Short mmCIF file of C-alpha atoms in Angstrom, two decimals:
data_model
loop_
_atom_site.label_atom_id
_atom_site.label_comp_id
_atom_site.label_asym_id
_atom_site.label_seq_id
_atom_site.Cartn_x
_atom_site.Cartn_y
_atom_site.Cartn_z
CA MET T 1 87.85 113.09 91.54
CA SER T 2 90.59 115.61 90.85
CA LYS T 3 89.55 119.17 90.21
CA PHE T 4 90.66 121.20 87.23
CA ASN T 5 90.26 124.26 89.44
CA THR T 6 93.55 124.48 91.32
CA THR T 7 91.97 125.35 94.67
CA ALA T 8 88.77 123.32 94.69
CA THR T 9 88.53 120.55 97.28
CA ARG T 10 85.52 118.46 98.21
CA ALA T 11 83.95 118.68 101.62
CA ALA T 12 84.30 115.62 103.80
CA SER T 13 80.65 114.84 103.23
CA GLY T 14 81.24 114.79 99.47
CA THR T 15 78.42 117.27 98.89
CA GLY T 16 80.33 119.59 96.61
CA PRO T 17 83.39 121.72 96.09
CA ILE T 18 84.68 124.21 98.63
CA ILE T 19 86.56 127.03 96.93
CA SER T 20 89.43 128.44 98.97
CA GLU T 21 90.69 131.61 97.34
CA GLN T 22 94.36 131.76 96.41
CA ARG T 23 96.52 134.52 97.79
CA PRO T 24 99.42 136.16 95.94
CA SER T 25 102.50 133.98 96.39
CA GLY T 26 105.12 135.57 94.17
CA THR T 27 105.55 137.62 91.05
CA THR T 28 105.39 136.92 87.34
CA HIS T 29 108.58 137.18 85.27
CA GLU T 30 107.52 140.75 84.45
CA GLY T 31 107.07 141.72 88.11
CA GLY T 32 103.30 141.56 88.35
CA VAL T 33 101.38 139.91 91.18
CA GLY T 34 101.71 136.13 90.75
CA TYR T 35 99.98 133.01 91.98
CA ALA T 36 101.76 129.68 92.27
CA ARG T 37 99.87 126.53 91.27
CA ASP T 38 99.36 123.36 93.24
CA VAL T 39 101.62 120.60 91.96
CA LYS T 40 99.09 118.86 89.71
CA SER T 41 97.94 122.08 88.11
CA GLU T 42 101.50 123.26 87.58
CA LEU T 43 102.37 119.91 85.97
CA PHE T 44 99.30 120.02 83.74
CA LEU T 45 99.95 123.57 82.55
CA LEU T 46 103.60 122.88 81.87
CA ALA T 47 103.04 119.53 80.14
CA VAL T 48 100.52 120.76 77.60
CA ALA T 49 102.66 123.80 76.79
CA ASN T 50 106.06 122.07 76.83
CA MET T 51 107.89 120.74 73.79
CA VAL T 52 110.72 118.89 75.57
CA GLY T 53 114.16 120.39 75.01
CA GLU T 54 112.94 123.79 73.84
CA ALA T 55 113.43 127.20 75.38
CA THR T 56 110.79 129.85 75.95
CA PHE T 57 111.06 133.60 76.44
CA TYR T 58 111.48 133.36 80.21
CA GLU T 59 112.89 129.85 80.79
CA ALA T 60 115.90 128.00 79.39
CA ALA T 61 115.22 124.53 78.01
CA ASN T 62 117.20 122.70 80.71
CA GLY T 63 115.47 124.48 83.57
CA ARG T 64 112.05 123.98 82.04
CA ASP T 65 112.66 120.27 81.43
CA SER T 66 114.04 119.80 84.95
CA ARG T 67 110.96 121.41 86.44
CA TYR T 68 108.78 119.12 84.35
CA THR T 69 110.54 115.90 85.39
CA GLU T 70 110.55 116.92 89.06
CA LEU T 71 106.82 117.58 88.93
CA VAL T 72 106.11 114.25 87.20
CA ARG T 73 108.08 112.33 89.82
CA ALA T 74 106.35 114.09 92.69
CA VAL T 75 102.83 113.57 91.36
CA ALA T 76 103.52 109.94 90.34
CA VAL T 77 104.28 109.07 93.95
CA GLU T 78 101.54 111.26 95.40
CA ASP T 79 98.79 109.97 93.07
CA PRO T 80 99.84 107.14 90.68
CA ASP T 81 96.33 106.65 89.29
CA TRP T 82 95.94 110.35 88.40
CA THR T 83 99.40 110.35 86.83
CA SER T 84 98.63 107.30 84.72
CA ARG T 85 95.39 108.79 83.42
CA PHE T 86 97.01 112.16 82.83
CA LEU T 87 99.94 110.78 80.80
CA ARG T 88 97.64 108.60 78.65
CA TRP T 89 95.53 111.67 77.91
CA LEU T 90 98.61 113.79 77.27
CA ARG T 91 99.69 111.39 74.50
CA ALA T 92 96.34 110.37 73.04
CA GLY T 93 94.15 113.39 73.81
CA ALA T 94 96.54 116.33 73.73
CA ASN T 95 98.85 114.60 71.21
CA MET T 96 101.99 115.74 73.07
CA ARG T 97 104.54 113.11 72.05
CA SER T 98 107.80 114.07 73.72
CA ALA T 99 106.28 115.32 76.96
CA SER T 100 104.23 112.16 77.45
CA LEU T 101 107.18 109.85 76.64
CA VAL T 102 109.50 111.59 79.10
CA GLY T 103 106.72 111.83 81.64
CA GLY T 104 105.92 108.12 81.39
CA LEU T 105 109.51 107.05 81.94
CA GLU T 106 110.12 109.46 84.81
CA ALA T 107 106.84 108.46 86.45
CA ALA T 108 107.73 104.77 86.18
CA ARG T 109 111.14 105.42 87.73
CA ALA T 110 109.64 107.36 90.64
CA MET T 111 106.93 104.74 91.22
CA LEU T 112 109.51 101.95 91.23
CA ALA T 113 111.69 103.79 93.74
CA ALA T 114 108.65 104.29 96.00
CA GLY T 115 107.63 100.62 95.70
CA LEU T 116 104.45 101.43 93.79
CA PRO T 117 103.09 99.16 91.01
CA GLY T 118 101.90 100.29 87.59
CA GLY T 119 105.09 101.54 85.95
CA ARG T 120 104.88 98.98 83.15
CA GLN T 121 101.39 100.09 82.17
CA VAL T 122 102.32 103.78 82.28
CA VAL T 123 105.31 103.27 79.96
CA ALA T 124 103.33 101.16 77.48
CA SER T 125 100.46 103.67 77.38
CA VAL T 126 102.57 106.65 76.28
CA LEU T 127 104.28 104.79 73.40
CA GLN T 128 101.91 105.14 70.45
CA ARG T 129 104.17 105.25 67.38
CA ALA T 130 106.55 102.54 66.20
CA ASP T 131 109.71 104.61 66.62
CA GLU T 132 108.84 105.47 70.23
CA PRO T 133 109.99 102.22 71.92
CA GLY T 134 113.47 103.01 70.60
CA GLU T 135 113.17 106.66 71.65
CA ALA T 136 112.15 105.55 75.15
CA LEU T 137 115.25 103.36 75.49
CA ALA T 138 117.44 106.12 74.07
CA TYR T 139 116.12 108.56 76.67
CA TRP T 140 116.53 106.11 79.53
CA THR T 141 120.05 104.96 78.68
CA SER T 142 121.26 108.52 78.06
CA ARG T 143 120.14 109.55 81.56
CA TYR T 144 120.36 106.41 83.67
CA GLY T 145 122.60 103.93 81.82
CA ARG T 146 121.92 100.55 80.26
CA LYS T 147 120.62 98.93 83.43
CA ILE T 148 116.90 99.12 82.72
CA PRO T 149 114.41 98.03 85.42
CA MET T 150 111.85 95.40 84.50
CA PRO T 151 108.74 97.66 84.59
CA VAL T 152 110.33 99.94 82.00
CA LYS T 153 111.68 97.04 79.94
CA ASN T 154 108.33 95.23 79.97
CA GLY T 155 106.38 98.40 79.14
CA VAL T 156 108.60 99.02 76.11
CA ALA T 157 108.22 95.36 75.05
CA ASP T 158 104.42 95.59 75.30
CA ALA T 159 104.47 98.64 73.03
CA ALA T 160 106.79 96.91 70.54
CA VAL T 161 104.38 93.97 70.18
CA ARG T 162 101.51 96.39 69.59
CA LEU T 163 103.33 98.68 67.17
CA TYR T 164 105.85 96.64 65.19
CA SER T 165 104.58 95.60 61.74
CA GLU T 166 106.03 95.25 58.25
CA ARG T 167 105.06 98.78 57.27
CA SER T 168 106.26 100.35 60.51
CA LEU T 169 109.58 98.52 60.08
CA LEU T 170 109.97 100.00 56.60
CA LYS T 171 109.00 103.48 57.76
CA TYR T 172 110.81 103.84 61.06
CA ASP T 173 113.67 101.31 61.21
CA THR T 174 116.32 103.46 59.54
CA VAL T 175 120.07 103.78 60.04
CA SER T 176 119.54 107.35 61.31
CA LYS T 177 117.86 106.00 64.45
CA GLY T 178 120.04 105.55 67.51
CA TRP T 179 117.97 102.54 68.53
CA ARG T 180 116.87 100.22 65.73
CA PHE T 181 113.92 97.82 66.03
CA GLY T 182 116.43 94.99 66.48
CA ASP T 183 118.09 96.84 69.36
CA VAL T 184 114.75 97.20 71.12
CA ILE T 185 113.99 93.51 70.58
CA ASP T 186 117.46 92.55 71.84
CA MET T 187 117.05 94.63 74.99
CA THR T 188 113.42 93.93 75.95
CA HIS T 189 112.67 90.45 74.46
CA PRO T 190 109.04 91.05 73.42
CA LYS T 191 106.88 87.97 72.85
CA PRO T 192 105.43 87.92 69.29
CA ALA T 193 101.65 88.14 69.06
CA ALA T 194 101.55 85.86 65.99
CA PRO T 195 103.94 83.70 63.89
CA TRP T 196 104.38 86.42 61.26
CA GLN T 197 105.51 88.83 63.98
CA GLY T 198 108.07 86.31 65.17
CA ASP T 199 109.46 86.25 61.62
CA LEU T 200 109.40 90.06 61.59
CA PHE T 201 111.40 90.23 64.82
CA LYS T 202 114.05 87.90 63.33
CA VAL T 203 114.31 90.08 60.22
CA ALA T 204 114.61 93.21 62.37
CA LEU T 205 117.49 91.63 64.24
CA ASP T 206 119.23 90.67 60.99
CA TRP T 207 118.68 94.08 59.35
CA ARG T 208 121.25 95.77 61.54
CA PRO T 209 123.13 97.76 60.36
CA CYS T 210 121.73 97.47 56.81
CA ARG T 211 119.13 95.49 54.87
CA ASP T 212 121.36 93.82 52.28
CA ASP T 213 121.63 90.03 52.08
CA VAL T 214 118.80 89.34 54.51
CA THR T 215 116.49 86.39 53.89
CA VAL T 216 112.84 87.40 54.19
CA PRO T 217 110.32 84.59 54.85
CA GLY T 218 107.17 84.25 52.76
CA THR T 219 104.95 85.36 55.67
CA LEU T 220 106.18 88.92 55.15
CA SER T 221 104.76 89.78 51.74
CA THR T 222 105.11 93.55 52.08
CA LEU T 223 108.82 93.29 52.85
CA ILE T 224 109.29 90.98 49.86
CA ALA T 225 107.50 93.41 47.56
CA ASN T 226 109.59 96.27 48.92
CA LEU T 227 112.91 94.53 48.33
CA GLN T 228 111.88 93.44 44.84
CA LEU T 229 110.85 96.97 43.88
CA ARG T 230 114.18 98.25 45.18
CA LEU T 231 116.06 95.76 42.99
CA ASP T 232 113.95 96.52 39.93
CA ALA T 233 114.39 100.27 40.39
CA VAL T 234 118.16 99.97 40.22
CA ALA T 235 117.85 98.61 36.68
CA ASP T 236 114.83 100.69 35.63
CA PRO T 237 113.82 103.66 37.81
CA ALA T 238 110.59 104.01 35.81
CA VAL T 239 109.09 101.23 37.97
CA LEU T 240 108.87 103.85 40.74
CA LEU T 241 106.14 105.59 38.73
CA ASP T 242 103.71 102.70 39.32
CA PRO T 243 101.33 103.78 42.14
CA GLU T 244 100.10 100.23 42.77
CA ARG T 245 103.60 98.80 43.22
CA LEU T 246 104.57 101.66 45.49
CA ALA T 247 101.53 101.08 47.69
CA GLU T 248 101.98 97.30 47.77
CA ALA T 249 105.63 97.69 48.78
CA GLY T 250 104.92 100.13 51.59
CA TRP T 251 107.35 102.67 50.21
CA THR T 252 107.57 106.02 51.94
CA TRP T 253 107.92 109.16 49.87
CA GLU T 254 111.33 109.80 51.44
CA ASN T 255 112.66 106.42 50.30
CA ALA T 256 111.23 106.74 46.81
CA LEU T 257 112.74 110.18 46.26
CA SER T 258 116.09 109.00 47.57
CA LEU T 259 116.20 105.92 45.36
CA ALA T 260 115.01 107.81 42.28
CA GLY T 261 117.89 110.22 42.68
CA GLY T 262 116.77 112.53 39.89
CA ARG T 263 116.55 109.70 37.34
CA VAL T 264 112.79 110.16 36.83
CA ASP T 265 110.59 113.20 36.40
CA LYS T 266 109.90 114.50 39.91
CA ALA T 267 106.36 115.67 39.16
CA ARG T 268 105.40 112.22 37.85
CA LEU T 269 107.07 110.58 40.86
CA TRP T 270 105.08 112.72 43.28
CA GLU T 271 101.89 111.93 41.35
CA ALA T 272 102.63 108.22 41.74
CA LEU T 273 103.34 108.59 45.46
CA ILE T 274 100.41 110.85 46.38
CA PRO T 275 97.65 108.16 46.33
CA SER T 276 99.41 106.16 49.09
CA MET T 277 100.68 109.09 51.14
CA GLY T 278 99.23 109.75 54.57
CA TYR T 279 97.43 112.93 55.51
CA MET T 280 100.32 114.46 57.44
CA ALA T 281 102.76 113.70 54.60
CA LEU T 282 100.48 115.48 52.14
CA LEU T 283 100.15 118.49 54.40
CA ARG T 284 103.90 118.85 54.82
CA ASN T 285 104.75 118.48 51.14
CA LEU T 286 102.45 121.02 49.48
CA ARG T 287 105.35 123.30 48.69
CA ASN T 288 107.28 120.37 47.21
CA PHE T 289 104.30 119.52 45.01
CA ASP T 290 104.28 123.07 43.68
CA GLU T 291 108.03 123.20 43.09
CA ALA T 292 107.97 119.88 41.21
CA GLY T 293 105.05 121.00 39.04
CA VAL T 294 102.39 118.48 40.07
CA SER T 295 99.39 118.83 37.78
CA ASP T 296 96.29 120.77 38.78
CA GLN T 297 94.22 117.60 38.46
CA VAL T 298 96.32 115.78 41.07
CA ALA T 299 96.48 118.91 43.22
CA ASP T 300 92.68 119.01 43.22
CA GLN T 301 92.63 115.43 44.53
CA VAL T 302 95.04 116.39 47.30
CA ALA T 303 92.92 119.43 48.18
CA VAL T 304 89.80 117.28 48.50
CA ARG T 305 91.57 114.98 50.95
CA LEU T 306 92.95 117.88 52.96
CA ALA T 307 89.54 119.51 53.33
CA ASP T 308 87.67 116.32 54.25
CA PRO T 309 86.48 116.76 57.88
CA GLU T 310 86.67 113.03 58.58
CA GLN T 311 90.28 112.86 57.43
CA VAL T 312 91.11 116.00 59.42
CA ALA T 313 89.69 114.40 62.56
CA LYS T 314 91.47 111.11 61.93
CA SER T 315 94.80 112.85 61.31
CA ARG T 316 94.74 114.44 64.79
CA GLN T 317 96.76 117.37 63.48
CA PHE T 318 97.05 120.41 65.68
CA PRO T 319 95.31 123.40 64.07
CA PHE T 320 98.61 125.27 63.86
CA ARG T 321 99.84 122.66 61.33
CA PHE T 322 97.37 124.02 58.80
CA TYR T 323 98.47 127.55 59.54
CA ALA T 324 102.13 126.54 59.12
CA ALA T 325 101.32 124.84 55.81
CA HIS T 326 99.44 127.92 54.62
CA SER T 327 102.43 130.12 55.52
CA ALA T 328 104.88 127.82 53.69
CA VAL T 329 103.17 127.62 50.29
CA GLN T 330 103.20 130.27 47.59
CA SER T 331 100.48 128.82 45.35
CA LEU T 332 96.89 129.97 45.81
CA ARG T 333 95.51 126.55 44.90
CA TRP T 334 95.79 125.24 48.48
CA GLY T 335 94.26 128.21 50.30
CA ASN T 336 90.61 127.15 50.29
CA ALA T 337 91.39 123.54 51.27
CA LEU T 338 93.65 124.64 54.15
CA GLU T 339 91.05 127.09 55.43
CA LYS T 340 88.41 124.32 55.39
CA ALA T 341 90.80 121.93 57.13
CA LEU T 342 91.60 124.52 59.76
CA ARG T 343 87.92 125.13 60.39
CA ALA T 344 87.31 121.38 60.66
CA SER T 345 90.16 121.02 63.16
CA LEU T 346 88.46 123.66 65.32
CA ALA T 347 85.02 122.06 65.16
CA ASN T 348 85.04 121.34 68.89
CA VAL T 349 85.45 124.98 69.82
CA PRO T 350 82.11 125.72 71.48
CA ALA T 351 79.59 128.14 69.98
CA LEU T 352 79.24 130.31 73.08
CA PRO T 353 75.90 132.06 73.69
CA GLY T 354 75.53 135.62 74.93
CA ARG T 355 78.36 138.17 74.86
CA THR T 356 82.00 137.07 75.04
CA LEU T 357 85.13 139.21 75.48
CA VAL T 358 88.14 137.46 73.88
CA LEU T 359 91.58 138.84 74.79
CA VAL T 360 94.61 137.73 72.76
CA ASP T 361 98.07 138.40 74.21
CA GLN T 362 100.35 139.84 71.51
CA SER T 363 103.20 141.01 73.75
CA PRO T 364 106.86 140.42 72.70
CA SER T 365 107.27 137.36 74.95
CA MET T 366 104.72 135.58 72.77
CA PHE T 367 106.92 135.95 69.68
CA PRO T 368 110.09 134.07 68.64
CA GLY T 369 113.39 135.91 68.51
CA TYR T 370 112.90 137.88 71.72
CA GLY T 371 115.25 136.66 74.44
CA PHE T 372 116.29 133.34 72.91
CA SER T 373 117.62 132.22 69.55
CA THR T 374 115.63 129.08 68.74
CA ALA T 375 112.28 129.14 66.97
CA GLN T 376 109.63 129.37 69.64
CA GLN T 377 108.67 125.87 70.74
CA ASN T 378 110.06 124.58 67.44
CA ARG T 379 106.60 124.46 65.88
CA ASP T 380 106.85 126.74 62.84
CA ILE T 381 104.36 128.95 64.67
CA SER T 382 104.85 131.31 67.59
CA ASN T 383 102.77 131.50 70.74
CA ALA T 384 101.49 134.80 69.35
CA ASP T 385 100.12 133.03 66.27
CA LEU T 386 98.69 130.24 68.40
CA ALA T 387 96.92 132.78 70.56
CA LYS T 388 95.40 134.73 67.70
CA LEU T 389 94.43 131.53 65.88
CA PHE T 390 92.40 130.23 68.81
CA GLY T 391 91.15 133.67 69.79
CA ALA T 392 89.87 134.20 66.27
CA ALA T 393 88.22 130.78 66.25
CA VAL T 394 86.40 131.39 69.54
CA ALA T 395 85.24 134.83 68.39
CA LEU T 396 83.96 133.56 65.05
CA ARG T 397 82.05 130.72 66.73
CA ALA T 398 80.55 132.84 69.52
CA ALA T 399 77.10 134.39 69.23
CA ASP T 400 78.35 137.91 70.03
CA ALA T 401 82.08 138.43 70.59
CA THR T 402 84.43 141.34 71.18
CA LEU T 403 87.89 140.40 69.95
CA VAL T 404 90.90 142.30 71.34
CA GLY T 405 94.64 142.13 70.82
CA TYR T 406 96.70 143.49 73.68
CA GLY T 407 100.12 144.16 75.17
CA ASN T 408 100.66 147.25 77.31
CA THR T 409 97.84 148.85 75.31
CA SER T 410 94.96 147.14 73.55
CA ALA T 411 92.73 147.50 70.52
CA ARG T 412 89.61 145.83 69.17
CA VAL T 413 90.10 143.57 66.16
CA PRO T 414 87.10 143.92 63.82
CA PHE T 415 85.70 140.87 62.09
CA ALA T 416 82.64 139.66 60.24
CA LYS T 417 80.73 136.43 60.79
CA GLY T 418 81.96 133.77 58.39
CA GLU T 419 85.29 135.55 57.88
CA ALA T 420 88.23 133.24 57.15
CA VAL T 421 90.26 132.39 60.26
CA LEU T 422 93.54 132.94 58.42
CA ARG T 423 92.41 136.36 57.21
CA LEU T 424 91.32 137.40 60.68
CA MET T 425 94.67 136.34 62.14
CA GLY T 426 96.40 138.83 59.85
CA LYS T 427 94.69 141.76 61.59
CA PHE T 428 96.67 141.37 64.83
CA GLN T 429 100.02 143.04 65.54
CA MET T 430 102.68 142.89 68.26
CA ILE T 431 102.27 145.39 71.13
CA ASP T 432 104.95 146.11 73.74
CA GLY T 433 104.38 145.11 77.36
CA THR T 434 101.71 142.94 78.99
CA ASP T 435 98.73 144.49 80.80
CA THR T 436 95.97 141.89 80.84
CA PHE T 437 93.93 143.61 83.53
CA GLY T 438 94.14 146.98 81.79
CA ALA T 439 92.77 145.36 78.63
CA ILE T 440 89.85 143.91 80.58
CA ALA T 441 89.15 147.28 82.19
CA GLN T 442 89.12 149.01 78.80
CA HIS T 443 86.94 146.55 76.90
CA PHE T 444 84.67 144.82 79.43
CA ASP T 445 81.11 146.00 78.93
CA ARG T 446 78.53 143.72 80.52
CA HIS T 447 79.95 140.66 78.78
CA ASP T 448 78.79 137.25 79.99
CA ARG T 449 82.33 135.86 80.13
CA VAL T 450 85.97 136.72 79.41
CA VAL T 451 88.30 134.39 77.52
CA ILE T 452 92.04 135.15 77.67
CA VAL T 453 94.85 133.44 75.73
CA THR T 454 98.22 134.42 77.21
CA ASP T 455 101.49 133.28 78.76
CA GLU T 456 100.26 134.96 82.00
CA GLN T 457 103.38 137.07 82.47
CA ASN T 458 101.62 140.27 83.43
CA GLN T 459 103.47 143.49 84.30
CA PRO T 460 102.61 145.55 87.39
CA GLY T 461 100.18 148.32 86.53
CA ARG T 462 97.16 150.24 87.72
CA TYR T 463 95.35 147.01 88.58
CA ARG T 464 96.89 144.34 90.81
CA THR T 465 94.50 141.46 90.18
CA ILE T 466 91.72 140.44 87.83
CA ASP T 467 89.18 141.06 90.60
CA ASP T 468 90.00 144.77 90.42
CA VAL T 469 88.47 144.97 86.94
CA LEU T 470 86.07 142.03 86.61
CA PRO T 471 83.13 141.27 88.92
CA ARG T 472 83.24 137.87 90.60
CA THR T 473 79.87 137.11 89.01
CA VAL T 474 81.50 137.07 85.55
CA PRO T 475 83.57 133.98 84.74
CA ALA T 476 87.09 134.35 83.33
CA TYR T 477 88.72 131.51 81.39
CA VAL T 478 92.48 131.85 81.02
CA TRP T 479 94.40 129.68 78.55
CA ASN T 480 98.00 129.60 79.72
CA ILE T 481 100.22 128.68 76.74
CA GLY T 482 103.52 129.44 78.46
CA GLY T 483 103.37 126.86 81.24
CA TYR T 484 105.32 129.05 83.67
CA GLN T 485 105.41 128.28 87.38
CA VAL T 486 103.77 131.51 88.47
CA GLY T 487 100.82 133.02 86.63
CA SER T 488 98.92 136.28 86.88
CA THR T 489 95.44 134.92 87.54
CA ALA T 490 94.27 133.35 90.79
CA SER T 491 91.97 130.34 90.66
CA GLY T 492 88.76 130.34 92.63
CA ARG T 493 85.09 131.08 92.14
CA ASN T 494 84.45 131.94 88.47
CA ARG T 495 88.20 132.01 87.76
CA TRP T 496 89.59 129.13 85.70
CA THR T 497 93.02 128.48 84.23
CA PHE T 498 93.62 125.90 81.49
CA GLY T 499 96.82 124.62 79.94
CA GLY T 500 97.57 124.37 76.25
CA LEU T 501 95.20 124.85 73.35
CA THR T 502 93.37 121.60 72.76
CA ASP T 503 89.76 121.00 71.77
CA ALA T 504 89.13 119.21 75.08
CA GLY T 505 89.93 122.35 77.03
CA PHE T 506 87.45 124.53 75.16
CA GLN T 507 84.67 122.12 75.99
CA MET T 508 85.10 123.06 79.65
CA ILE T 509 83.40 126.44 79.16
CA PRO T 510 79.85 125.16 78.50
CA LEU T 511 80.30 122.45 81.14
CA LEU T 512 81.27 124.97 83.79
CA GLU T 513 78.51 127.33 82.80
CA ALA T 514 75.99 124.52 83.02
CA GLY T 515 76.80 124.35 86.71
CA ARG T 516 79.12 121.34 86.64
CA ASP T 517 82.42 121.12 88.50
CA GLY T 518 85.62 121.67 86.54
CA GLU T 519 87.11 118.21 86.20
CA TRP T 520 90.34 117.25 84.55
CA PRO T 521 89.79 116.40 80.84
CA PHE T 522 90.73 112.72 81.36
#
């Protein structure tokens, strides 16, 4: 089984891991001693940190994306089974949509060229939302033309059968999409799973380029209700204030606002839409609710849904979404609900026993606006905020933690048990430079472990490696959220590097400390 530790290999007898220590093999972007990863580890770190098409402080978008696709192709041929499991996890476990879609298509192409089976299954597994079959074909045709090999075509068709429904047609089949549902059906010829889906496919074909004058069969009751509500709203927009009709017709909030066109009171329209809105839609529209003047009574109902741990888990929202929502709103009425939701989204962060040193990189390369013009990773939250969010969460959950923010210098960040995560995040500040090992040397004091969240772009300094400042008997867990090719920390005994900031990764700490091998989280 593949090791999460980049240098662990099993003995021929299968009796356990043999750790071969890595040697310095380059430099970080800041000139510090660097360690290259093996190909699987490099791919993993890059994939979980990479929003396709986006620049970072040290890498342009094109170069970063090229490195990603080259790694996917290489690993797909080297180990197709590992690649298939990894890409499924990347989409479903890590919830990385673009990276998994691109990875699935590039893996299928490489496997086909090498004469390896399984490309169809890989493509189908990474397509989990109804607009993604079209996005997959858009990506393929933009890079490789309209001649699509059968494994890719069949994988897209399998996903279309699984994902295409009346409500997904209404939500995602819009004129703004380069590939409509009908285009996907035309290209891949999916076989309907039931008679109603056959009728749906025919409607999707007829709905291009618009939905006017299309006959909808009686098997598609949601589409009929939607079209009737659209007709009625032209004559009397007040029908859009009926929550039951909106829900029955599968209307999205975007469509309802567009059709209303200012002809009805916006607060009342939002109040009619809110009962049928999904969790993510609620989270992203809190500021709109405030600006429209939604009543406190309805706002309280929204807050209850936002704070519900079961709904938080089901929504699969990254924790930074709650931080972004908190930053976007002006009203105080959402603060408590968003803090509860954020805490619920971090429920899988382990409650570490003993003493834990948590180091949070707050150097300039972690912030947007330094070295490139786009918002960092296009997430409404910088790597610096991601780092302090997760660092704060680990510290608050640990039995006895020392929390430190660092750059070229470092300082303890005081906190109290039970303190709000969002409040604790506000205590960090940007610090020039990056001296991870200096921060360890300054703050390590018989801790049981060290947890570091960083982009691993260490500068040369008094200490060359982590072993200069941390005994080998003390484990160090490094969360690399930059995904760069060369990092500052070598893997080996009691030295572990993880990619991205997902709940699955944090569960590795107690597993490793219980004496188990560090396996991939899939």
